Coordinates of C-alpha atoms in Angstrom, one line a residue:
M1 CA 125.8 115.2 74.6
A2 CA 122.6 116.5 73.4
M3 CA 120.5 117.5 76.9
P4 CA 117.0 117.3 76.6
S5 CA 115.3 120.8 77.6
P6 CA 114.1 121.6 81.3
V7 CA 110.9 121.1 81.6
T8 CA 108.6 121.5 84.9
E9 CA 105.3 118.7 85.2
E10 CA 103.1 119.1 88.0
L11 CA 104.6 115.9 89.7
L12 CA 108.3 116.7 88.8
D13 CA 111.1 119.0 87.7
Y14 CA 113.7 117.4 85.5
T15 CA 117.0 119.1 87.2
T16 CA 120.0 117.9 84.9
S17 CA 121.8 115.0 82.9
C18 CA 126.0 113.8 82.3
A19 CA 127.6 111.2 80.9
L20 CA 127.2 107.7 82.4
P21 CA 130.1 105.6 81.3
T22 CA 128.9 102.0 82.5
P23 CA 130.5 98.0 81.0
W24 CA 128.2 98.0 78.4
A25 CA 127.4 101.3 77.1
Q26 CA 127.8 105.1 78.1
F27 CA 124.3 106.1 78.7
T28 CA 123.0 109.6 79.3
L29 CA 121.7 109.6 83.1
H30 CA 119.1 112.6 84.0
A31 CA 117.6 113.5 87.0
F32 CA 114.3 114.4 88.3
V33 CA 112.9 115.5 91.8
E34 CA 109.6 114.6 92.8
H35 CA 107.4 117.4 94.1
A36 CA 105.6 115.8 97.1
T37 CA 108.2 113.9 98.9
G38 CA 111.6 115.0 97.1
K39 CA 113.0 112.2 95.9
E40 CA 115.6 111.8 93.5
H41 CA 114.7 110.0 90.2
L42 CA 116.8 108.8 87.9
A43 CA 116.2 108.0 83.6
M44 CA 119.2 106.3 82.2
T45 CA 118.8 106.8 78.3
L46 CA 120.8 105.5 75.0
G47 CA 120.5 106.4 71.4
E48 CA 117.5 108.6 69.7
I49 CA 114.4 107.8 71.7
G50 CA 112.3 110.5 70.5
N51 CA 111.5 110.0 67.2
G52 CA 108.4 108.2 67.5
A53 CA 109.3 104.5 67.4
P54 CA 109.0 102.5 70.3
V55 CA 111.5 102.3 73.0
L56 CA 113.2 99.4 74.5
A57 CA 112.2 100.8 78.5
R58 CA 112.5 99.3 81.8
V59 CA 110.6 100.7 84.7
H60 CA 112.6 99.6 87.7
S61 CA 111.7 100.5 91.0
E62 CA 115.0 101.0 93.5
C63 CA 115.8 97.9 95.6
L64 CA 118.9 98.7 97.2
T65 CA 119.8 95.0 98.9
G66 CA 119.8 93.4 95.3
D67 CA 120.8 96.7 93.0
V68 CA 123.1 97.4 95.6
L69 CA 124.0 94.8 98.0
F70 CA 123.9 91.3 95.5
S71 CA 121.1 90.1 97.5
Q72 CA 120.0 86.5 96.6
R73 CA 116.6 87.1 98.0
C74 CA 114.9 88.8 94.7
D75 CA 115.8 89.1 90.9
C76 CA 115.7 92.9 91.0
G77 CA 119.7 93.4 90.9
A78 CA 119.7 90.9 88.0
Q79 CA 117.0 92.2 86.4
L80 CA 118.9 96.1 86.1
E81 CA 121.7 94.7 84.7
G82 CA 119.8 92.8 82.2
A83 CA 117.8 95.8 80.9
L84 CA 120.6 97.8 80.4
K85 CA 122.6 94.9 78.6
R86 CA 119.5 94.9 76.8
I87 CA 119.7 98.7 76.2
A88 CA 123.1 98.8 75.0
E89 CA 123.0 95.8 72.5
E90 CA 119.9 97.6 70.8
G91 CA 121.7 101.0 70.9
R92 CA 118.4 102.7 71.8
G93 CA 116.5 102.6 75.1
I94 CA 115.2 104.0 78.2
L95 CA 115.7 102.9 82.4
L96 CA 113.3 104.8 84.4
Y97 CA 115.0 104.4 88.6
L98 CA 112.0 105.2 90.7
R99 CA 113.3 105.3 94.1
Q100 CA 110.7 103.7 95.7
E101 CA 111.9 100.6 97.5
G102 CA 110.4 97.2 98.3
R103 CA 107.6 97.0 96.4
G104 CA 106.7 100.8 98.0
I105 CA 107.0 99.9 102.0
G106 CA 110.4 101.3 102.5
L107 CA 114.1 99.8 103.0
V108 CA 113.2 99.3 106.6
N109 CA 109.7 98.1 106.3
K110 CA 111.2 95.8 103.4
M111 CA 113.6 94.4 106.5
R112 CA 110.5 93.9 108.8
A113 CA 109.0 91.8 106.3
Y114 CA 112.2 89.4 104.9
R115 CA 112.4 88.8 109.5
L116 CA 108.3 87.6 108.9
Q117 CA 109.4 85.7 105.3
E118 CA 112.2 84.0 107.9
A119 CA 109.4 82.8 110.1
G120 CA 107.6 81.4 107.6
A121 CA 105.2 84.1 105.8
D122 CA 105.8 84.5 101.4
T123 CA 106.3 88.0 100.1
V124 CA 102.9 89.1 99.6
E125 CA 101.3 88.1 103.6
A126 CA 104.8 89.4 104.7
N127 CA 103.5 92.8 103.5
L128 CA 100.2 92.9 104.4
A129 CA 101.0 91.7 108.4
L130 CA 102.6 94.9 108.3
G131 CA 99.4 96.7 107.3
F132 CA 100.6 97.6 103.7
H133 CA 99.3 96.3 100.2
A134 CA 101.2 93.3 98.4
D135 CA 101.9 96.0 96.1
A136 CA 102.2 99.7 96.9
R137 CA 104.0 100.8 94.2
N138 CA 102.4 104.0 92.2
Y139 CA 103.5 104.8 88.3
E140 CA 102.2 108.0 88.1
L141 CA 105.7 109.5 88.1
C142 CA 106.3 107.8 84.8
Q143 CA 104.3 109.3 82.7
P144 CA 106.0 113.2 82.8
M145 CA 109.1 111.4 82.9
F146 CA 108.3 110.0 79.7
A147 CA 106.9 112.7 77.9
H148 CA 109.9 114.9 78.7
F149 CA 111.7 112.9 76.3
G150 CA 109.0 112.4 73.5
I151 CA 108.4 108.7 74.5
R152 CA 104.5 107.8 73.8
A153 CA 104.9 103.9 73.1
L154 CA 106.9 101.1 74.7
R155 CA 108.3 97.6 74.5
L156 CA 108.0 96.8 78.0
M157 CA 110.7 94.7 79.8
T158 CA 109.1 93.2 82.4
N159 CA 107.2 90.5 83.6
N160 CA 104.4 92.1 85.5
P161 CA 101.1 92.8 83.7
R162 CA 99.9 95.5 86.6
K163 CA 103.1 97.8 85.4
I164 CA 101.9 97.3 81.7
D165 CA 98.2 98.3 82.9
A166 CA 99.5 101.7 84.3
M167 CA 101.2 102.5 81.7
E168 CA 98.4 102.2 79.6
K169 CA 96.3 104.3 81.6
L170 CA 98.8 106.8 82.1
G171 CA 98.5 107.1 77.9
V172 CA 102.1 105.3 77.9
S173 CA 101.0 102.7 75.0
V174 CA 102.8 99.6 75.0
S175 CA 103.3 97.7 72.1
E176 CA 105.2 94.5 73.3
R177 CA 106.4 92.9 76.6
V178 CA 110.1 91.8 76.8
P179 CA 110.0 88.8 79.1
L180 CA 113.3 89.8 82.0
L181 CA 113.3 86.3 83.7
V182 CA 116.8 86.1 85.3
N183 CA 118.5 84.9 88.5
R184 CA 116.3 82.3 89.7
N185 CA 118.1 80.3 92.8
A186 CA 117.4 78.2 95.8
F187 CA 117.0 81.7 98.1
N188 CA 114.3 83.5 95.5
N189 CA 112.6 80.4 93.7
S190 CA 109.6 80.6 96.9
Y191 CA 109.7 84.3 96.2
L192 CA 109.3 84.5 92.3
N193 CA 106.5 81.5 92.7
T194 CA 104.9 83.5 94.9
K195 CA 104.7 86.2 92.5
E196 CA 103.3 84.3 89.6
A197 CA 101.0 82.9 92.3
K198 CA 99.7 85.6 94.3
L199 CA 100.5 88.9 91.8
G200 CA 100.2 87.6 88.2
H201 CA 103.5 87.9 87.2
M202 CA 104.5 86.0 83.7
M203 CA 107.1 83.5 84.4
T204 CA 107.9 80.0 84.2
P205 CA 108.4 78.6 87.6
L206 CA 111.7 76.2 86.2
A207 CA 112.8 78.9 83.8
E208 CA 116.2 78.6 84.9
P209 CA 117.7 75.5 87.3
V210 CA 117.5 75.9 90.8
A211 CA 120.6 75.8 92.5
Q212 CA 120.7 73.3 95.4
D213 CA 121.9 73.5 99.1
G214 CA 122.3 77.4 99.1
E215 CA 125.1 77.3 96.1
L216 CA 124.1 80.2 93.8

């Protein structure tokens, strides 16, 4: 298994890599440590990604409730799985897993936001009511992580135009946007509609049938 050479960047350090077998392919898992916070960020890679050709990529922000606990309140877990499946199908790609839970507000505050949503607020109103930005994520770590693998251009799996703009501002070209519309259901339908209406996400409200009466 080929390992990238360790590098030190201004924002983070590469630490180590290992094999990571998954149901879809055997990826290589790479760990980075952020200087400012000590947070451990991850990259999952497959195939030859440093040859200059645009790389199928996903920049995924941590969502413990969706990625690990199977929450249906969002589409995060399904997006994570869908992105890994697509990379496996192509045999080449990268997924960055950034530790910025709850669009950057943290797990406990995300739970507080959920409580406000249960009282009638939408996902944007809840974050603002808690004193946060609607989306507090920061993507500056992506540039040194992609640079570590020699990646300069992406075929980015996202519905979020702000993420595309962030990559371009960092000098990482997005040659193609690959939509990632998955797992619309009765529990997250309003949430997804709010992301489209208030955060500009590029998604069709009825891209998938909406379950009724709490059915998944």
